Coordinates of C-alpha atoms and ligand atoms in Angstrom, one line a residue:
X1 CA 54.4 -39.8 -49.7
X2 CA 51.3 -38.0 -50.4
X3 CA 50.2 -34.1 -49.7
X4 CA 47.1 -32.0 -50.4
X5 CA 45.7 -28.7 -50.6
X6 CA 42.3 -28.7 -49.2
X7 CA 40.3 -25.6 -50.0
X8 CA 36.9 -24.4 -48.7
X9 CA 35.1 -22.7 -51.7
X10 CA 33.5 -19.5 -49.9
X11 CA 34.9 -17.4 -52.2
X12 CA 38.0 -16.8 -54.6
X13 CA 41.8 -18.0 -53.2
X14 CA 43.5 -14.8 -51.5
X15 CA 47.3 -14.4 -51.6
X16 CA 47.7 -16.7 -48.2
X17 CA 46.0 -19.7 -49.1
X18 CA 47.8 -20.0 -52.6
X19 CA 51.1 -19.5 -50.5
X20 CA 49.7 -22.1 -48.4
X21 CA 49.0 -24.3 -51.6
X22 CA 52.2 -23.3 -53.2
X23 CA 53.9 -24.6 -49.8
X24 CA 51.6 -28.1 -49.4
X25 CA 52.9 -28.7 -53.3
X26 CA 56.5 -28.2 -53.1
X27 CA 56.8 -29.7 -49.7
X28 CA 55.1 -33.5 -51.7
X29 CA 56.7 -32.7 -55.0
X30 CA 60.2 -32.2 -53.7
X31 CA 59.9 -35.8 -52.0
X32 CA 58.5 -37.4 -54.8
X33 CA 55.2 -37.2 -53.4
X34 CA 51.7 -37.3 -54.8
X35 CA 49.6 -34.1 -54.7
X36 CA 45.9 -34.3 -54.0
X37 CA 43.5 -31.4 -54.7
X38 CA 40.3 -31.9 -52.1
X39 CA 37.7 -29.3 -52.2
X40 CA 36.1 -28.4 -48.5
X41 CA 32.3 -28.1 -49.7
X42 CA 30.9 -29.5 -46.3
X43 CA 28.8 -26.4 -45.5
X44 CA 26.3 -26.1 -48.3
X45 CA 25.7 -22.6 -47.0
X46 CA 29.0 -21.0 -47.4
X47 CA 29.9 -22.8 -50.4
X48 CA 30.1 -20.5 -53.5
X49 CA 29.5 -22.4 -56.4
X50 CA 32.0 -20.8 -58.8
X51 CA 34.7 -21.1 -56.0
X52 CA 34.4 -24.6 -56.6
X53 CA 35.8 -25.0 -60.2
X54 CA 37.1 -21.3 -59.8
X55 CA 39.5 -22.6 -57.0
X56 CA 41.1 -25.3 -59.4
X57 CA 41.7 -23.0 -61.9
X58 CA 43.2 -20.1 -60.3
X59 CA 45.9 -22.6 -58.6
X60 CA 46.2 -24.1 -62.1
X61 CA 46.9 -20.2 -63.4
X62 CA 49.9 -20.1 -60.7
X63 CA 51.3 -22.9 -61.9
X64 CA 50.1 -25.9 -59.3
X65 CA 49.4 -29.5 -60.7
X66 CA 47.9 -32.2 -58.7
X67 CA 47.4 -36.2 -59.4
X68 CA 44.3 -36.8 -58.2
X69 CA 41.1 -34.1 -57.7
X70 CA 38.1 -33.1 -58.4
X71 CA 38.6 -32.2 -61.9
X72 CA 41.1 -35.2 -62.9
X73 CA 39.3 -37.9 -60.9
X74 CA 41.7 -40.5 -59.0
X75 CA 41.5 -43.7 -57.5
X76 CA 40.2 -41.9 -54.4
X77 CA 36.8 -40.4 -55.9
X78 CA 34.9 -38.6 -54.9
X79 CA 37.1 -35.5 -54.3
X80 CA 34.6 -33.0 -52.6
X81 CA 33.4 -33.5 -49.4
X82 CA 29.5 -32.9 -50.4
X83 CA 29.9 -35.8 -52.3
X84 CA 31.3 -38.1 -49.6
X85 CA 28.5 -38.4 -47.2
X86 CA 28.8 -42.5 -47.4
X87 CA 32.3 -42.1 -45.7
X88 CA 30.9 -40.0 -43.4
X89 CA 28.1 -42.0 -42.3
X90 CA 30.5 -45.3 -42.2
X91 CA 32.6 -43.3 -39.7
X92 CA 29.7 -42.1 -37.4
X93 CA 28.6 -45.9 -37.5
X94 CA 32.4 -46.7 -36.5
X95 CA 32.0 -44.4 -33.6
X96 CA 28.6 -45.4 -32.2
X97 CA 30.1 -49.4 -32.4
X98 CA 32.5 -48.3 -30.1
X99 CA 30.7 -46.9 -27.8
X100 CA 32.1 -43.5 -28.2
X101 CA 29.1 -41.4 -29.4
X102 CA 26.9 -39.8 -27.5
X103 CA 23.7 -37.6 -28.1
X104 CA 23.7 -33.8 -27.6
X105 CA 20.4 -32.1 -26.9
X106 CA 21.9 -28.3 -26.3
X107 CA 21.0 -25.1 -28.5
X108 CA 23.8 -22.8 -29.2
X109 CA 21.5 -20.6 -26.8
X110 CA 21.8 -23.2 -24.3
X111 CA 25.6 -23.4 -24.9
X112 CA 25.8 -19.7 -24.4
X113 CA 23.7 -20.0 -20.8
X114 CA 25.8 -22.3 -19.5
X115 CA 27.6 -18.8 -18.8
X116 CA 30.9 -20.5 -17.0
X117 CA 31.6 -22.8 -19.8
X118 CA 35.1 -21.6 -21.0
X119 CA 36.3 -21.8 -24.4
X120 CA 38.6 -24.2 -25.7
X121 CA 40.1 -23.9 -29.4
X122 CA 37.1 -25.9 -30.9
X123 CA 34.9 -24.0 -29.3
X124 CA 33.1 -24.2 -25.8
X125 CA 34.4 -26.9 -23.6
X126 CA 31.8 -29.2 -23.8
X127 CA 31.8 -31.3 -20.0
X128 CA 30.0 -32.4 -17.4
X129 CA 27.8 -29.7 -16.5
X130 CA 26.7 -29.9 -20.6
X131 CA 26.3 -33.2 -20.4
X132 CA 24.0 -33.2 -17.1
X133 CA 21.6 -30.2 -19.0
X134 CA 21.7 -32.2 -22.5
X135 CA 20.3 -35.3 -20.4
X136 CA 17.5 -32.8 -18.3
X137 CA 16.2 -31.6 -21.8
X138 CA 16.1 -34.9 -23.9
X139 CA 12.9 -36.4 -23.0
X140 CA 11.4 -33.1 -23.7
X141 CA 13.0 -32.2 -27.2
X142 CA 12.4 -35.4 -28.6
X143 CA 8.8 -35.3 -28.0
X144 CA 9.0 -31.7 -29.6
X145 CA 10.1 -33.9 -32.4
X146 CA 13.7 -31.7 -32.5
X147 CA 16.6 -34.0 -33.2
X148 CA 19.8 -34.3 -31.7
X149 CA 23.2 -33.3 -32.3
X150 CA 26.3 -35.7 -31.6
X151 CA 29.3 -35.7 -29.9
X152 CA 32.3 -38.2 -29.2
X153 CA 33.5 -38.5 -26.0
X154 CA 36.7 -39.1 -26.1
X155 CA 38.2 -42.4 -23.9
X156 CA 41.8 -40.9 -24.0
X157 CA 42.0 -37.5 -21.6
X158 CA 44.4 -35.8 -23.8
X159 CA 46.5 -36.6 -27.1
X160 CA 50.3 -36.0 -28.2
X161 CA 50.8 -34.6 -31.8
X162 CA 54.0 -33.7 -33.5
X163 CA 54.0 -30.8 -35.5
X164 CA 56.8 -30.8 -37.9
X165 CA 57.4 -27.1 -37.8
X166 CA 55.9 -26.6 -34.0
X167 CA 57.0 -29.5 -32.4
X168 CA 55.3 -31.4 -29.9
X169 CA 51.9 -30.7 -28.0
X170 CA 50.2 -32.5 -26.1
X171 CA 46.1 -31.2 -26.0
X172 CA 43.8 -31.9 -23.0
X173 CA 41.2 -32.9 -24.0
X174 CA 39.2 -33.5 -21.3
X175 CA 40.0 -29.9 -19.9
X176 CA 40.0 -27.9 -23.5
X177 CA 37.3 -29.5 -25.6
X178 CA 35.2 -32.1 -23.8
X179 CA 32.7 -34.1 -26.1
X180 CA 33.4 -33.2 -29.6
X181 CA 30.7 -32.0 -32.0
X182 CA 30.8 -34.5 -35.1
X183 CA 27.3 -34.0 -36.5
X184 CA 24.8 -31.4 -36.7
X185 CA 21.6 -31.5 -35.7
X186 CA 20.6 -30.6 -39.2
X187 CA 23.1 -33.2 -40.1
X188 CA 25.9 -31.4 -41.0
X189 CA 29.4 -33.6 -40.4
X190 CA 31.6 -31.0 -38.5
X191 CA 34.6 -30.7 -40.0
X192 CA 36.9 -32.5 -37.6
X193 CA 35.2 -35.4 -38.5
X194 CA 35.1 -34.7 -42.5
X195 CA 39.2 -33.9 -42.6
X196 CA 39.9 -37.0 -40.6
X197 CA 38.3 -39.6 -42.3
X198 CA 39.0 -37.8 -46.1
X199 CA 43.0 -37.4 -45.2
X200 CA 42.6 -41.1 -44.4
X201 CA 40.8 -42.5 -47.0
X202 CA 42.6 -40.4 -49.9
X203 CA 46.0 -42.1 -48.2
X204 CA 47.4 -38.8 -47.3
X205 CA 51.1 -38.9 -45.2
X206 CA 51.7 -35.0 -45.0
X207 CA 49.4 -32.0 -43.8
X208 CA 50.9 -29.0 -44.7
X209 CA 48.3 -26.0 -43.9
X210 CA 48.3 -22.6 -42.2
X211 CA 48.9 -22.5 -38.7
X212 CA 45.7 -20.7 -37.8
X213 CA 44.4 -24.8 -37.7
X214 CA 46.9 -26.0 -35.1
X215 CA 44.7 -25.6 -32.1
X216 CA 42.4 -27.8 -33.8
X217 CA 44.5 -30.5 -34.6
X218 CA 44.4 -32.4 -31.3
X219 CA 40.8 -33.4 -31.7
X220 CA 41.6 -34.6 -35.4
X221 CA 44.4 -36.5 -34.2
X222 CA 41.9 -37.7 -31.5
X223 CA 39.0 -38.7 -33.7
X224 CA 41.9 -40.4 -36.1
X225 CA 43.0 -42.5 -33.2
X226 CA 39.3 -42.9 -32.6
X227 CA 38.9 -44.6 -35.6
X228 CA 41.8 -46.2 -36.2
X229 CA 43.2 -44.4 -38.8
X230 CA 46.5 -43.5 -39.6
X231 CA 47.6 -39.6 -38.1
X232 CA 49.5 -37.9 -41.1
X233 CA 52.6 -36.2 -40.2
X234 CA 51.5 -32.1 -39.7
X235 CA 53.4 -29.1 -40.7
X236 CA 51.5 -25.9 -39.9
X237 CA 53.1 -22.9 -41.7
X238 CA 52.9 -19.3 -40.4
X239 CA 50.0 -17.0 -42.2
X240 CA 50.3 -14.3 -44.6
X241 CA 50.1 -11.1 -43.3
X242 CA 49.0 -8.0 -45.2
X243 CA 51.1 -4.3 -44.8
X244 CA 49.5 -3.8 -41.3
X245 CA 49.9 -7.2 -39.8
X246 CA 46.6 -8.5 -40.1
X247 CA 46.1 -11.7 -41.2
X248 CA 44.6 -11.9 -44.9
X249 CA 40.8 -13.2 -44.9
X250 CA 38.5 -14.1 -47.6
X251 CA 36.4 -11.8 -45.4
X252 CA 38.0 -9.1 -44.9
X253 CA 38.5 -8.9 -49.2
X254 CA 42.3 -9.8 -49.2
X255 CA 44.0 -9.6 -52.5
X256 CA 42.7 -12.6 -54.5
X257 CA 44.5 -14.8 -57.4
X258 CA 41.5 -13.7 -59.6
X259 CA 42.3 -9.8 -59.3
X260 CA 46.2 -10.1 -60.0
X261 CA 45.0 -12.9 -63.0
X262 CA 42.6 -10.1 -64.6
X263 CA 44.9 -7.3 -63.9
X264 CA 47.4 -9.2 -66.1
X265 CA 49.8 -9.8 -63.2
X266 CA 52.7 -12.3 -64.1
X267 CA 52.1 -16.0 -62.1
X268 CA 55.6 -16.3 -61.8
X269 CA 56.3 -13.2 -60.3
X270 CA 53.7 -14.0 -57.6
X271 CA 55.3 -17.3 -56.8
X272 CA 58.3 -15.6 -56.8
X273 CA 57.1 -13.0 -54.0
X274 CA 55.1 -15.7 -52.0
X275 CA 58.6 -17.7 -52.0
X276 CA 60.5 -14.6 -50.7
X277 CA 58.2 -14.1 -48.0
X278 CA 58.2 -17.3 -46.8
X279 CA 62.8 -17.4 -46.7
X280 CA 63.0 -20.0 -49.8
X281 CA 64.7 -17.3 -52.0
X282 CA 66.5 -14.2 -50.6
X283 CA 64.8 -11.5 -52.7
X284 CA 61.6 -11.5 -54.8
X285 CA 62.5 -13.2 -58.3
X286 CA 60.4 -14.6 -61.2
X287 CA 59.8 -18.4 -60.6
X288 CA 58.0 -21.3 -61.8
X289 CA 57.0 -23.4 -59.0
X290 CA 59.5 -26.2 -59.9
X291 CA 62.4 -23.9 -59.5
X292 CA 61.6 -23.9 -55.7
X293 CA 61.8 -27.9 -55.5
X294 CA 65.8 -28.7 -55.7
X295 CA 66.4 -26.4 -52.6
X296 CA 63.0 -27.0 -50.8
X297 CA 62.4 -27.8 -47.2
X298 CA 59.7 -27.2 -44.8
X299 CA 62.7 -26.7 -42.1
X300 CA 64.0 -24.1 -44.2
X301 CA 60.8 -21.7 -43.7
X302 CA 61.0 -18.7 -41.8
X303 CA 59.2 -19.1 -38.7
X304 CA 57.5 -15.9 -38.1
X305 CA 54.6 -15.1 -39.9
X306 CA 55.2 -13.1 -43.4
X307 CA 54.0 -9.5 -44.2
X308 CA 52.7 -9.2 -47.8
X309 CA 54.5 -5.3 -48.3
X310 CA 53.7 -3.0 -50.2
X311 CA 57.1 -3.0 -51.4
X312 CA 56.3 -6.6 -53.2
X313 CA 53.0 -5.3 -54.3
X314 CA 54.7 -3.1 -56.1
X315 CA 57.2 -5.8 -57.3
X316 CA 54.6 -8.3 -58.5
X317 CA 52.9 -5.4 -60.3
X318 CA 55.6 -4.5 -62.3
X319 CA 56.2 -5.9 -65.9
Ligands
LIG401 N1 39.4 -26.3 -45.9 C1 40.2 -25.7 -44.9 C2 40.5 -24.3 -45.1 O1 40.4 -23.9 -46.3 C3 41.6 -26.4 -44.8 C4 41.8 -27.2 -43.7 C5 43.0 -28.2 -43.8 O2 43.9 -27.9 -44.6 O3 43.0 -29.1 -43.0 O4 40.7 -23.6 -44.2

């Protein structure tokens, strides 16, 4: 059994993705598992280079250990995804020798204009009509010298998943994604394509990540079977909620694991807190992570989404 926490570094970890993390690790460590630290760097644009080390270290400061990463190496190296272009590109080659890539000449503008397009949970359904207007414009781009962007077209019309928390969905694909965007036109490996083949490669069995990325999951299970990789069992857990029920966002400047480390804040409390609200302990308590493990179980999670209170503000700030 092996799990993993898989953090884009855009910015320091908020209280929702360390719950999310603190959820990922018990769930593998209370079955034994291995625990693999990956770090999202795909989009060199929204990567923030001290998030990168700055990540490890404030998961490390709440009391999270992993086997394999970035910063302890593994048999699995390299552990960030701007370091893994070669798996990548041997992926993309996989695709096109099946047959199952194909060429997409469209702007975003032109996306927009196809004004009836409707949008899917990847984005806008990418179908026939697209296809037609990519084919109308190629000859025309490519002597502009523009390149294109590509896509898989999927042979299967939809995909089943089972979601160990959610149960079982089956995705149309055909009607709620279309061809799916795998590589940039400037390059870029969309990260459908990235989490498959890394989740694969790094052996992992068990996804446990916020359920914010369940719509997306069909085309990952998709592209897996596409490749003939493994699908890992999912558990999507509900997001972290601040006082006013909006969901917390790097964005939107969500309490981080920096600001409660510098204000002197006690890591244990904080686990403690994040356990209560997510129904492992009754009421918030001081805990080390591997006090959670005897009595863990993703089935034992509350299922509605948890509200970050003041009230456990309150109790996390105390000493
Ligand atoms: N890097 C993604 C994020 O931070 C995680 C996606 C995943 O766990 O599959 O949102």
């Amino acid at each position: 059994m092996r799990g993993r926490f898989a953090p884009s570094p855009s910015g320091a970890l908020h209280l929702g993705n360390a719950r999310t993390a603190l959820l990922a690790w018990a769930s593998a460590r209370a079955q034994g598992g291995a625990f693999v630290l990956r770090v999202e760097d795909l989009d060199p644009p929204r990567t923030v280079a001290a998030a990168v080390s700055g990540n490890l270290e404030e998961l490390r400061w709440l009391g999270l250990d992993w086997d394999e990463g970035p910063d302890v190496g593994g048999a699995h190296e390299p552990y960030r995804q701007s370091e893994r272009q070669a798996a990548y590109d041997a992926a993309f080659e996989r695709l096109a020798a099946r047959g199952l890539l194909a060429e997409d000449w469209l702007s975003r503008k032109d996306l927009r204009e196809v004004a009836s397009a409707p949008h899917g949970p990847v984005g806008p359904v990418y179908a026939a009509r697209e296809r037609a207007r990519s084919e109308r414009l190629a000859a025309a781009r490519r002597a502009e010298g523009a390149s294109p962007s590509w896509r898989v077209r999927f042979a299967e019309p939809y995909v089943d998943v089972h979601d160990a928390r959610l149960g079982a969905r089956r995705f149309d694909l055909a009607a709620e994604t279309g061809d799916l965007l795998v590589r940039r036109r400037d390059g870029i490996w969309a990260y459908a394509l990235a989490v498959v083949v890394d989740d694969a490669a790094m052996g992992i069995t068990e996804v446990v990540r916020g359920d914010d990325l369940w719509d997306a999951t069909g085309v990952q299970a998709a592209l897996a079977r596409a490749l003939d990789l493994p699908v890992p069992r999912y558990a999507h857990v509900p997001l972290l909620l601040d006082g006013d029920g909006v969901r917390l966002a790097k964005r939107r400047g969500a309490a981080t694991l920096a600001a409660y480390r510098e204000a002197g804040v006690d890591p244990h409390r904080l686990v403690g807190a994040l356990a209560a609200t997510a129904g492992l302990v009754p009421a918030p308590t001081s805990l080390a992570p591997a006090e959670l493990l005897p009595a863990f179980g993703l089935a034992r999670l509350d299922a509605a989404p948890a509200r970050w209170s003041p009230a456990l503000e309150a109790w996390v700030r105390a000493r």
